[in-house]
Amino acid sequence: MPTNPITRRDFIRTGTAASAAAVLRPKTRPFAGPVAIASGNGLAAVARAVEEINAGADALDAVIAGVNLVEEDPNDTSVGYGGLPNADGIVELDSAVMHGPTGRAGAVASIQGIKYPSKVAQHVLQRTDHVLLVAKGAQEFARMHGFPIENLLTDRAREIWVRWRENLSNRDDYLPPHGPEDRDLGEAMRRNYDHWGTIHCSAIDLQGNISSVTTTSGLAFKIPGRVGDSPIIGAGLYCDNEVGAAGSTGRGEANLENCSSFLIVERMRMGDSPEQACLYACERIAQHTHLARLQNEAGEPAFNVSFYALNKAGEVAGARIRGKGRMAVADANGSRHIDMAYLYA
Ligand code: GLY
């Protein structure tokens, strides 16, 4: 069941009414000051972003400074340095940025050895006529701009990867620690490591301009070269300076197939609140999830995707497909976690 303040049925009714109205400009109220939002792992990031904005920074520089704290944190195994590696034990990162005032975007995907992929994405935006650079080309571009090539695989992440590899199958030659009496080693832990981490952060600065960033190490133990939603404009994030911004974490494949961040911003343009728009995107993914392997016994998506949105008026909210969750917000009242809406308990 959905959570308050909007039920699923109310949401559908509200969404239909908003469509019928076909409002092309969002309703706005006076904007009272800077605001930043992020996924739940971004409490320090939103605080830093608002600090930077209050010191005069543009929203794009502010959100990047915010997520840099998480990219460099060895204890966050879902982003940047310390992120869980691909199936071969190599950390591959994805990131995108979008700058509201210029409508420009920049992104990198499958980049290796660069601790701050969000900064490289910003360089793509500012120092190329392109939007997306990938793999070796992205790394060479970063090197050209003075980014050091570093080993991003921490001992902690390496040990988790080794445990995953050793428990992937009881029919290969990798063995987890075991005693002389143990049989049938492996496989049991496999599903425990199906996880997607990421940080998204969007903000409005003192000029009322909006910008966004999403950065991630992606799906843990992914097939090398797999790219999720985070570096794809319109999926992992979208920003329109006249309307608002949205971003995502969770199962990137579902988001890639539904262009959800673009959808959320367009729903806000039509008059949805940030929460209504995020729930609309969750509902769209649920409607498009047809494969039994992706559903639970009730026919609902068995995975999660979370969305975070703010509008031009500084209203913020988030929603998830499954279960309670919290997102980070910072504004004139300080930084805190707030509850997110959800479609299914
Ligand atoms: N949402 C992050 C990913 O799927 O890579």
PDB file of C-alpha atoms in Angstrom, residues 39-334:
ATOM      1  CA  SER A  39      19.611  10.321  -1.628  1.00  0.00           C
ATOM      2  CA  GLY A  40      19.737   9.082   1.978  1.00  0.00           C
ATOM      3  CA  ASN A  41      23.533   8.697   1.887  1.00  0.00           C
ATOM      4  CA  GLY A  42      23.887  12.405   1.105  1.00  0.00           C
ATOM      5  CA  LEU A  43      23.295  14.188   4.410  1.00  0.00           C
ATOM      6  CA  ALA A  44      26.832  15.606   4.484  1.00  0.00           C
ATOM      7  CA  ALA A  45      26.562  16.324   0.747  1.00  0.00           C
ATOM      8  CA  VAL A  46      23.457  18.524   1.040  1.00  0.00           C
ATOM      9  CA  ALA A  47      24.956  20.380   4.008  1.00  0.00           C
ATOM     10  CA  ARG A  48      28.104  21.067   1.972  1.00  0.00           C
ATOM     11  CA  ALA A  49      26.090  22.095  -1.089  1.00  0.00           C
ATOM     12  CA  VAL A  50      24.069  24.678   0.860  1.00  0.00           C
ATOM     13  CA  GLU A  51      27.232  25.928   2.582  1.00  0.00           C
ATOM     14  CA  GLU A  52      28.818  26.464  -0.843  1.00  0.00           C
ATOM     15  CA  ILE A  53      25.716  28.200  -2.176  1.00  0.00           C
ATOM     16  CA  ASN A  54      25.582  30.535   0.809  1.00  0.00           C
ATOM     17  CA  ALA A  55      29.217  31.378   0.082  1.00  0.00           C
ATOM     18  CA  GLY A  56      28.169  32.393  -3.452  1.00  0.00           C
ATOM     19  CA  ALA A  57      28.652  29.182  -5.442  1.00  0.00           C
ATOM     20  CA  ASP A  58      26.665  28.271  -8.526  1.00  0.00           C
ATOM     21  CA  ALA A  59      24.345  25.290  -7.871  1.00  0.00           C
ATOM     22  CA  LEU A  60      26.408  23.001 -10.121  1.00  0.00           C
ATOM     23  CA  ASP A  61      29.674  23.663  -8.272  1.00  0.00           C
ATOM     24  CA  ALA A  62      27.787  23.263  -4.996  1.00  0.00           C
ATOM     25  CA  VAL A  63      26.228  19.862  -5.722  1.00  0.00           C
ATOM     26  CA  ILE A  64      29.522  18.537  -7.086  1.00  0.00           C
ATOM     27  CA  ALA A  65      31.347  19.704  -3.950  1.00  0.00           C
ATOM     28  CA  GLY A  66      28.647  17.891  -1.967  1.00  0.00           C
ATOM     29  CA  VAL A  67      28.914  14.532  -3.711  1.00  0.00           C
ATOM     30  CA  ASN A  68      32.727  14.706  -3.740  1.00  0.00           C
ATOM     31  CA  LEU A  69      32.498  13.975  -0.003  1.00  0.00           C
ATOM     32  CA  VAL A  70      30.838  10.650  -0.782  1.00  0.00           C
ATOM     33  CA  GLU A  71      32.994   9.863  -3.834  1.00  0.00           C
ATOM     34  CA  GLU A  72      36.118  10.083  -1.684  1.00  0.00           C
ATOM     35  CA  ASP A  73      34.607   8.219   1.298  1.00  0.00           C
ATOM     36  CA  PRO A  74      36.109   4.687   1.448  1.00  0.00           C
ATOM     37  CA  ASN A  75      33.210   3.547   3.641  1.00  0.00           C
ATOM     38  CA  ASP A  76      30.512   4.169   1.027  1.00  0.00           C
ATOM     39  CA  THR A  77      30.782   1.044  -1.123  1.00  0.00           C
ATOM     40  CA  SER A  78      28.351   2.350  -3.740  1.00  0.00           C
ATOM     41  CA  VAL A  79      30.156   5.459  -5.009  1.00  0.00           C
ATOM     42  CA  GLY A  80      33.683   6.451  -6.110  1.00  0.00           C
ATOM     43  CA  TYR A  81      36.706   5.376  -4.049  1.00  0.00           C
ATOM     44  CA  GLY A  82      35.802   2.228  -2.091  1.00  0.00           C
ATOM     45  CA  GLY A  83      32.926   1.385  -4.451  1.00  0.00           C
ATOM     46  CA  LEU A  84      32.294  -2.313  -5.088  1.00  0.00           C
ATOM     47  CA  PRO A  85      34.001  -3.459  -8.300  1.00  0.00           C
ATOM     48  CA  ASN A  86      32.749  -5.222 -11.414  1.00  0.00           C
ATOM     49  CA  ALA A  87      32.850  -9.012 -11.787  1.00  0.00           C
ATOM     50  CA  ASP A  88      36.580  -8.822 -12.604  1.00  0.00           C
ATOM     51  CA  GLY A  89      37.396  -6.824  -9.457  1.00  0.00           C
ATOM     52  CA  ILE A  90      37.795  -3.476 -11.248  1.00  0.00           C
ATOM     53  CA  VAL A  91      35.967  -0.374 -10.035  1.00  0.00           C
ATOM     54  CA  GLU A  92      34.055   1.249 -12.928  1.00  0.00           C
ATOM     55  CA  LEU A  93      32.271   4.525 -12.249  1.00  0.00           C
ATOM     56  CA  ASP A  94      29.400   6.424 -13.897  1.00  0.00           C
ATOM     57  CA  SER A  95      28.428  10.049 -13.348  1.00  0.00           C
ATOM     58  CA  ALA A  96      26.448  12.857 -14.962  1.00  0.00           C
ATOM     59  CA  VAL A  97      25.860  16.525 -14.248  1.00  0.00           C
ATOM     60  CA  MET A  98      23.319  18.991 -15.583  1.00  0.00           C
ATOM     61  CA  HIS A  99      23.440  22.780 -15.359  1.00  0.00           C
ATOM     62  CA  GLY A 100      20.062  24.484 -15.411  1.00  0.00           C
ATOM     63  CA  PRO A 101      21.003  28.016 -16.534  1.00  0.00           C
ATOM     64  CA  THR A 102      22.801  26.817 -19.674  1.00  0.00           C
ATOM     65  CA  GLY A 103      20.814  23.615 -20.233  1.00  0.00           C
ATOM     66  CA  ARG A 104      24.140  21.820 -20.722  1.00  0.00           C
ATOM     67  CA  ALA A 105      25.001  18.311 -19.558  1.00  0.00           C
ATOM     68  CA  GLY A 106      28.151  16.241 -19.180  1.00  0.00           C
ATOM     69  CA  ALA A 107      28.714  12.605 -18.277  1.00  0.00           C
ATOM     70  CA  VAL A 108      31.216   9.773 -18.050  1.00  0.00           C
ATOM     71  CA  ALA A 109      30.502   6.050 -18.016  1.00  0.00           C
ATOM     72  CA  SER A 110      32.600   2.981 -17.186  1.00  0.00           C
ATOM     73  CA  ILE A 111      35.514   5.214 -16.206  1.00  0.00           C
ATOM     74  CA  GLN A 112      38.277   3.507 -14.226  1.00  0.00           C
ATOM     75  CA  GLY A 113      40.888   4.923 -11.836  1.00  0.00           C
ATOM     76  CA  ILE A 114      39.326   8.365 -11.305  1.00  0.00           C
ATOM     77  CA  LYS A 115      38.209   9.192  -7.786  1.00  0.00           C
ATOM     78  CA  TYR A 116      35.895  12.082  -8.705  1.00  0.00           C
ATOM     79  CA  PRO A 117      33.923  11.093 -11.829  1.00  0.00           C
ATOM     80  CA  SER A 118      31.459  13.937 -11.174  1.00  0.00           C
ATOM     81  CA  LYS A 119      34.265  16.461 -11.709  1.00  0.00           C
ATOM     82  CA  VAL A 120      35.213  14.761 -14.969  1.00  0.00           C
ATOM     83  CA  ALA A 121      31.546  14.938 -16.021  1.00  0.00           C
ATOM     84  CA  GLN A 122      31.669  18.680 -15.280  1.00  0.00           C
ATOM     85  CA  HIS A 123      34.777  18.953 -17.496  1.00  0.00           C
ATOM     86  CA  VAL A 124      32.919  17.146 -20.281  1.00  0.00           C
ATOM     87  CA  LEU A 125      30.164  19.755 -19.921  1.00  0.00           C
ATOM     88  CA  GLN A 126      32.530  22.736 -19.810  1.00  0.00           C
ATOM     89  CA  ARG A 127      35.476  21.699 -21.982  1.00  0.00           C
ATOM     90  CA  THR A 128      33.972  19.667 -24.810  1.00  0.00           C
ATOM     91  CA  ASP A 129      31.182  19.953 -27.314  1.00  0.00           C
ATOM     92  CA  HIS A 130      29.985  16.491 -26.237  1.00  0.00           C
ATOM     93  CA  VAL A 131      27.779  15.113 -23.483  1.00  0.00           C
ATOM     94  CA  LEU A 132      29.043  11.591 -22.756  1.00  0.00           C
ATOM     95  CA  LEU A 133      32.540  10.045 -22.764  1.00  0.00           C
ATOM     96  CA  VAL A 134      33.068   6.393 -21.886  1.00  0.00           C
ATOM     97  CA  ALA A 135      35.703   3.940 -20.639  1.00  0.00           C
ATOM     98  CA  LYS A 136      39.299   4.504 -21.807  1.00  0.00           C
ATOM     99  CA  GLY A 137      38.405   7.674 -23.696  1.00  0.00           C
ATOM    100  CA  ALA A 138      36.865   9.168 -20.567  1.00  0.00           C
ATOM    101  CA  GLN A 139      39.928   8.231 -18.534  1.00  0.00           C
ATOM    102  CA  GLU A 140      42.305   9.735 -21.129  1.00  0.00           C
ATOM    103  CA  PHE A 141      40.231  12.921 -21.148  1.00  0.00           C
ATOM    104  CA  ALA A 142      40.465  13.064 -17.344  1.00  0.00           C
ATOM    105  CA  ARG A 143      44.237  12.498 -17.482  1.00  0.00           C
ATOM    106  CA  MET A 144      44.552  15.309 -20.021  1.00  0.00           C
ATOM    107  CA  HIS A 145      42.904  17.627 -17.498  1.00  0.00           C
ATOM    108  CA  GLY A 146      45.242  16.602 -14.692  1.00  0.00           C
ATOM    109  CA  PHE A 147      43.128  14.063 -12.840  1.00  0.00           C
ATOM    110  CA  PRO A 148      45.416  11.452 -11.230  1.00  0.00           C
ATOM    111  CA  ILE A 149      44.842   7.779 -12.122  1.00  0.00           C
ATOM    112  CA  GLU A 150      44.436   5.960  -8.809  1.00  0.00           C
ATOM    113  CA  ASN A 151      43.635   2.494  -7.510  1.00  0.00           C
ATOM    114  CA  LEU A 152      40.038   2.832  -6.281  1.00  0.00           C
ATOM    115  CA  LEU A 153      39.707  -0.722  -4.948  1.00  0.00           C
ATOM    116  CA  THR A 154      40.000  -0.539  -1.166  1.00  0.00           C
ATOM    117  CA  ASP A 155      40.872  -3.650   0.837  1.00  0.00           C
ATOM    118  CA  ARG A 156      37.341  -3.677   2.216  1.00  0.00           C
ATOM    119  CA  ALA A 157      35.747  -3.662  -1.249  1.00  0.00           C
ATOM    120  CA  ARG A 158      38.283  -6.225  -2.525  1.00  0.00           C
ATOM    121  CA  GLU A 159      37.468  -8.591   0.354  1.00  0.00           C
ATOM    122  CA  ILE A 160      33.722  -8.294  -0.328  1.00  0.00           C
ATOM    123  CA  TRP A 161      34.401  -9.022  -4.022  1.00  0.00           C
ATOM    124  CA  VAL A 162      36.527 -12.086  -3.145  1.00  0.00           C
ATOM    125  CA  ARG A 163      33.737 -13.388  -0.876  1.00  0.00           C
ATOM    126  CA  TRP A 164      31.237 -12.874  -3.712  1.00  0.00           C
ATOM    127  CA  ARG A 165      33.508 -14.645  -6.212  1.00  0.00           C
ATOM    128  CA  GLU A 166      34.116 -17.593  -3.898  1.00  0.00           C
ATOM    129  CA  ASN A 167      30.416 -18.020  -3.213  1.00  0.00           C
ATOM    130  CA  LEU A 168      29.149 -17.568  -6.741  1.00  0.00           C
ATOM    131  CA  SER A 169      28.972 -21.259  -7.530  1.00  0.00           C
ATOM    132  CA  ASN A 170      29.653 -24.595  -5.888  1.00  0.00           C
ATOM    133  CA  ARG A 171      30.870 -25.899  -9.249  1.00  0.00           C
ATOM    134  CA  ASP A 172      33.932 -23.729  -9.836  1.00  0.00           C
ATOM    135  CA  ASP A 173      37.419 -23.800  -8.351  1.00  0.00           C
ATOM    136  CA  TYR A 174      37.208 -20.772  -6.065  1.00  0.00           C
ATOM    137  CA  LEU A 175      36.596 -21.877  -2.478  1.00  0.00           C
ATOM    138  CA  PRO A 176      35.505 -19.786   0.502  1.00  0.00           C
ATOM    139  CA  PRO A 177      37.219 -20.459   3.845  1.00  0.00           C
ATOM    140  CA  HIS A 178      36.062 -23.910   4.988  1.00  0.00           C
ATOM    141  CA  GLY A 179      36.789 -26.816   7.300  1.00  0.00           C
ATOM    142  CA  PRO A 180      37.582 -30.459   6.495  1.00  0.00           C
ATOM    143  CA  GLU A 181      33.962 -31.557   7.066  1.00  0.00           C
ATOM    144  CA  ASP A 182      32.312 -28.868   4.876  1.00  0.00           C
ATOM    145  CA  ARG A 183      30.675 -29.876   1.560  1.00  0.00           C
ATOM    146  CA  ASP A 184      28.893 -28.118  -1.255  1.00  0.00           C
ATOM    147  CA  LEU A 185      30.725 -24.817  -0.840  1.00  0.00           C
ATOM    148  CA  GLY A 186      29.450 -21.682  -2.516  1.00  0.00           C
ATOM    149  CA  GLU A 187      26.355 -20.201  -4.114  1.00  0.00           C
ATOM    150  CA  ALA A 188      24.427 -19.534  -0.897  1.00  0.00           C
ATOM    151  CA  MET A 189      25.538 -15.906  -0.559  1.00  0.00           C
ATOM    152  CA  ARG A 190      25.052 -14.917  -4.156  1.00  0.00           C
ATOM    153  CA  ARG A 191      21.790 -12.979  -3.897  1.00  0.00           C
ATOM    154  CA  ASN A 192      23.070 -10.992  -0.894  1.00  0.00           C
ATOM    155  CA  TYR A 193      25.216  -8.930  -3.214  1.00  0.00           C
ATOM    156  CA  ASP A 194      22.627  -7.813  -5.745  1.00  0.00           C
ATOM    157  CA  HIS A 195      22.793  -4.189  -4.804  1.00  0.00           C
ATOM    158  CA  TRP A 196      22.830  -0.795  -6.422  1.00  0.00           C
ATOM    159  CA  GLY A 197      24.121   2.213  -4.568  1.00  0.00           C
ATOM    160  CA  THR A 198      24.519   5.747  -5.886  1.00  0.00           C
ATOM    161  CA  ILE A 199      24.238   9.361  -4.772  1.00  0.00           C
ATOM    162  CA  HIS A 200      22.056  11.939  -6.459  1.00  0.00           C
ATOM    163  CA  CYS A 201      22.122  15.625  -5.431  1.00  0.00           C
ATOM    164  CA  SER A 202      20.206  18.623  -6.839  1.00  0.00           C
ATOM    165  CA  ALA A 203      20.131  22.194  -5.574  1.00  0.00           C
ATOM    166  CA  ILE A 204      18.788  25.699  -6.139  1.00  0.00           C
ATOM    167  CA  ASP A 205      21.260  28.514  -5.615  1.00  0.00           C
ATOM    168  CA  LEU A 206      20.842  32.145  -4.528  1.00  0.00           C
ATOM    169  CA  GLN A 207      20.014  33.202  -8.102  1.00  0.00           C
ATOM    170  CA  GLY A 208      17.243  30.587  -8.220  1.00  0.00           C
ATOM    171  CA  ASN A 209      19.228  28.475 -10.688  1.00  0.00           C
ATOM    172  CA  ILE A 210      19.008  24.679 -10.507  1.00  0.00           C
ATOM    173  CA  SER A 211      21.657  22.011 -11.137  1.00  0.00           C
ATOM    174  CA  SER A 212      22.058  18.280 -10.548  1.00  0.00           C
ATOM    175  CA  VAL A 213      24.596  15.489 -10.265  1.00  0.00           C
ATOM    176  CA  THR A 214      24.406  11.712  -9.973  1.00  0.00           C
ATOM    177  CA  THR A 215      27.474   9.554  -9.331  1.00  0.00           C
ATOM    178  CA  THR A 216      27.923   5.839  -8.669  1.00  0.00           C
ATOM    179  CA  SER A 217      30.027   2.713  -8.882  1.00  0.00           C
ATOM    180  CA  GLY A 218      26.885   1.054 -10.216  1.00  0.00           C
ATOM    181  CA  LEU A 219      25.652  -2.459  -9.726  1.00  0.00           C
ATOM    182  CA  ALA A 220      28.038  -4.455  -7.555  1.00  0.00           C
ATOM    183  CA  PHE A 221      29.912  -7.172  -9.519  1.00  0.00           C
ATOM    184  CA  LYS A 222      28.336  -6.069 -12.789  1.00  0.00           C
ATOM    185  CA  ILE A 223      29.352  -7.473 -16.152  1.00  0.00           C
ATOM    186  CA  PRO A 224      32.376  -5.349 -17.140  1.00  0.00           C
ATOM    187  CA  GLY A 225      31.200  -2.468 -19.296  1.00  0.00           C
ATOM    188  CA  ARG A 226      27.663  -2.447 -17.903  1.00  0.00           C
ATOM    189  CA  VAL A 227      26.358   1.116 -17.660  1.00  0.00           C
ATOM    190  CA  GLY A 228      23.395   1.986 -15.464  1.00  0.00           C
ATOM    191  CA  ASP A 229      21.068   4.961 -15.417  1.00  0.00           C
ATOM    192  CA  SER A 230      23.311   7.372 -13.492  1.00  0.00           C
ATOM    193  CA  PRO A 231      25.282   8.823 -16.443  1.00  0.00           C
ATOM    194  CA  ILE A 232      22.292   8.932 -18.791  1.00  0.00           C
ATOM    195  CA  ILE A 233      20.615  12.328 -19.049  1.00  0.00           C
ATOM    196  CA  GLY A 234      16.868  11.921 -18.570  1.00  0.00           C
ATOM    197  CA  ALA A 235      17.262   8.650 -16.669  1.00  0.00           C
ATOM    198  CA  GLY A 236      19.668   9.103 -13.729  1.00  0.00           C
ATOM    199  CA  LEU A 237      18.974  12.834 -13.568  1.00  0.00           C
ATOM    200  CA  TYR A 238      17.280  15.676 -15.363  1.00  0.00           C
ATOM    201  CA  CYS A 239      17.151  19.381 -14.710  1.00  0.00           C
ATOM    202  CA  ASP A 240      15.128  22.205 -16.275  1.00  0.00           C
ATOM    203  CA  ASN A 241      15.904  25.622 -14.867  1.00  0.00           C
ATOM    204  CA  GLU A 242      12.291  26.800 -15.272  1.00  0.00           C
ATOM    205  CA  VAL A 243      10.705  23.719 -13.693  1.00  0.00           C
ATOM    206  CA  GLY A 244      12.898  21.700 -11.338  1.00  0.00           C
ATOM    207  CA  ALA A 245      15.158  18.683 -11.137  1.00  0.00           C
ATOM    208  CA  ALA A 246      14.982  14.966 -10.452  1.00  0.00           C
ATOM    209  CA  GLY A 247      17.383  12.085  -9.951  1.00  0.00           C
ATOM    210  CA  SER A 248      17.409   8.449  -9.016  1.00  0.00           C
ATOM    211  CA  THR A 249      19.079   5.575  -7.234  1.00  0.00           C
ATOM    212  CA  GLY A 250      18.306   1.865  -7.431  1.00  0.00           C
ATOM    213  CA  ARG A 251      17.892  -0.592 -10.304  1.00  0.00           C
ATOM    214  CA  GLY A 252      19.217   1.425 -13.218  1.00  0.00           C
ATOM    215  CA  GLU A 253      17.868  -0.903 -15.896  1.00  0.00           C
ATOM    216  CA  ALA A 254      14.263  -0.129 -14.893  1.00  0.00           C
ATOM    217  CA  ASN A 255      15.005   3.557 -14.965  1.00  0.00           C
ATOM    218  CA  LEU A 256      16.773   3.406 -18.343  1.00  0.00           C
ATOM    219  CA  GLU A 257      13.715   1.730 -19.801  1.00  0.00           C
ATOM    220  CA  ASN A 258      11.401   4.477 -18.532  1.00  0.00           C
ATOM    221  CA  CYS A 259      13.435   7.745 -18.755  1.00  0.00           C
ATOM    222  CA  SER A 260      12.113   8.486 -15.289  1.00  0.00           C
ATOM    223  CA  SER A 261      13.960  11.666 -14.324  1.00  0.00           C
ATOM    224  CA  PHE A 262      12.836  13.383 -17.525  1.00  0.00           C
ATOM    225  CA  LEU A 263       9.328  12.074 -16.880  1.00  0.00           C
ATOM    226  CA  ILE A 264       9.319  13.517 -13.352  1.00  0.00           C
ATOM    227  CA  VAL A 265      10.419  16.962 -14.513  1.00  0.00           C
ATOM    228  CA  GLU A 266       7.792  16.920 -17.261  1.00  0.00           C
ATOM    229  CA  ARG A 267       5.118  15.897 -14.729  1.00  0.00           C
ATOM    230  CA  MET A 268       6.143  18.838 -12.542  1.00  0.00           C
ATOM    231  CA  ARG A 269       5.913  21.101 -15.591  1.00  0.00           C
ATOM    232  CA  MET A 270       2.307  19.906 -15.970  1.00  0.00           C
ATOM    233  CA  GLY A 271       1.514  20.819 -12.355  1.00  0.00           C
ATOM    234  CA  ASP A 272       2.406  17.749 -10.272  1.00  0.00           C
ATOM    235  CA  SER A 273       4.063  18.343  -6.926  1.00  0.00           C
ATOM    236  CA  PRO A 274       7.519  16.718  -6.586  1.00  0.00           C
ATOM    237  CA  GLU A 275       5.961  13.842  -4.628  1.00  0.00           C
ATOM    238  CA  GLN A 276       3.182  13.265  -7.166  1.00  0.00           C
ATOM    239  CA  ALA A 277       5.717  13.319  -9.985  1.00  0.00           C
ATOM    240  CA  CYS A 278       8.053  10.840  -8.256  1.00  0.00           C
ATOM    241  CA  LEU A 279       5.142   8.495  -7.508  1.00  0.00           C
ATOM    242  CA  TYR A 280       4.041   8.766 -11.118  1.00  0.00           C
ATOM    243  CA  ALA A 281       7.467   7.527 -12.233  1.00  0.00           C
ATOM    244  CA  CYS A 282       7.308   4.634  -9.742  1.00  0.00           C
ATOM    245  CA  GLU A 283       3.869   3.711 -11.062  1.00  0.00           C
ATOM    246  CA  ARG A 284       5.124   3.847 -14.664  1.00  0.00           C
ATOM    247  CA  ILE A 285       7.939   1.430 -13.869  1.00  0.00           C
ATOM    248  CA  ALA A 286       5.493  -0.900 -12.103  1.00  0.00           C
ATOM    249  CA  GLN A 287       3.190  -0.815 -15.159  1.00  0.00           C
ATOM    250  CA  HIS A 288       6.112  -1.664 -17.441  1.00  0.00           C
ATOM    251  CA  THR A 289       7.515  -4.514 -15.345  1.00  0.00           C
ATOM    252  CA  HIS A 290       6.113  -7.555 -17.145  1.00  0.00           C
ATOM    253  CA  LEU A 291       8.748 -10.239 -16.621  1.00  0.00           C
ATOM    254  CA  ALA A 292       8.092 -12.793 -13.883  1.00  0.00           C
ATOM    255  CA  ARG A 293      11.759 -12.852 -12.898  1.00  0.00           C
ATOM    256  CA  LEU A 294      11.456  -9.183 -11.908  1.00  0.00           C
ATOM    257  CA  GLN A 295       8.187  -9.568  -9.981  1.00  0.00           C
ATOM    258  CA  ASN A 296       7.280 -10.848  -6.553  1.00  0.00           C
ATOM    259  CA  GLU A 297       4.377 -13.232  -6.000  1.00  0.00           C
ATOM    260  CA  ALA A 298       1.894 -10.329  -6.011  1.00  0.00           C
ATOM    261  CA  GLY A 299       3.085  -9.285  -9.481  1.00  0.00           C
ATOM    262  CA  GLU A 300       4.759  -6.139  -8.124  1.00  0.00           C
ATOM    263  CA  PRO A 301       8.317  -5.114  -9.029  1.00  0.00           C
ATOM    264  CA  ALA A 302      10.618  -7.148  -6.787  1.00  0.00           C
ATOM    265  CA  PHE A 303      13.338  -4.477  -7.005  1.00  0.00           C
ATOM    266  CA  ASN A 304      13.583  -0.896  -5.876  1.00  0.00           C
ATOM    267  CA  VAL A 305      14.105   2.451  -7.559  1.00  0.00           C
ATOM    268  CA  SER A 306      14.063   5.713  -5.598  1.00  0.00           C
ATOM    269  CA  PHE A 307      13.451   9.192  -6.966  1.00  0.00           C
ATOM    270  CA  TYR A 308      14.285  12.618  -5.537  1.00  0.00           C
ATOM    271  CA  ALA A 309      12.845  15.857  -6.885  1.00  0.00           C
ATOM    272  CA  LEU A 310      12.641  19.576  -6.267  1.00  0.00           C
ATOM    273  CA  ASN A 311      10.703  22.228  -8.109  1.00  0.00           C
ATOM    274  CA  LYS A 312      11.487  25.844  -8.954  1.00  0.00           C
ATOM    275  CA  ALA A 313       9.577  26.997  -5.873  1.00  0.00           C
ATOM    276  CA  GLY A 314      11.936  25.012  -3.628  1.00  0.00           C
ATOM    277  CA  GLU A 315       9.436  22.254  -2.770  1.00  0.00           C
ATOM    278  CA  VAL A 316      11.129  18.879  -2.321  1.00  0.00           C
ATOM    279  CA  ALA A 317      10.064  15.224  -2.052  1.00  0.00           C
ATOM    280  CA  GLY A 318      11.000  11.691  -2.979  1.00  0.00           C
ATOM    281  CA  ALA A 319       9.300   8.377  -3.647  1.00  0.00           C
ATOM    282  CA  ARG A 320      10.313   4.741  -3.974  1.00  0.00           C
ATOM    283  CA  ILE A 321       8.766   1.699  -5.516  1.00  0.00           C
ATOM    284  CA  ARG A 322       9.136  -0.425  -2.392  1.00  0.00           C
ATOM    285  CA  GLY A 323       9.127   0.294   1.341  1.00  0.00           C
ATOM    286  CA  LYS A 324       9.985   3.159   3.620  1.00  0.00           C
ATOM    287  CA  GLY A 325      13.039   5.232   2.855  1.00  0.00           C
ATOM    288  CA  ARG A 326      14.586   8.543   3.680  1.00  0.00           C
ATOM    289  CA  MET A 327      16.262  11.252   1.649  1.00  0.00           C
ATOM    290  CA  ALA A 328      18.500  14.126   2.675  1.00  0.00           C
ATOM    291  CA  VAL A 329      17.471  17.799   2.539  1.00  0.00           C
ATOM    292  CA  ALA A 330      19.262  21.006   3.498  1.00  0.00           C
ATOM    293  CA  ASP A 331      17.854  24.523   3.510  1.00  0.00           C
ATOM    294  CA  ALA A 332      17.652  27.530   5.813  1.00  0.00           C
ATOM    295  CA  ASN A 333      16.515  25.163   8.593  1.00  0.00           C
ATOM    296  CA  GLY A 334      19.667  23.022   8.407  1.00  0.00           C
TER     297      GLY A 334
END
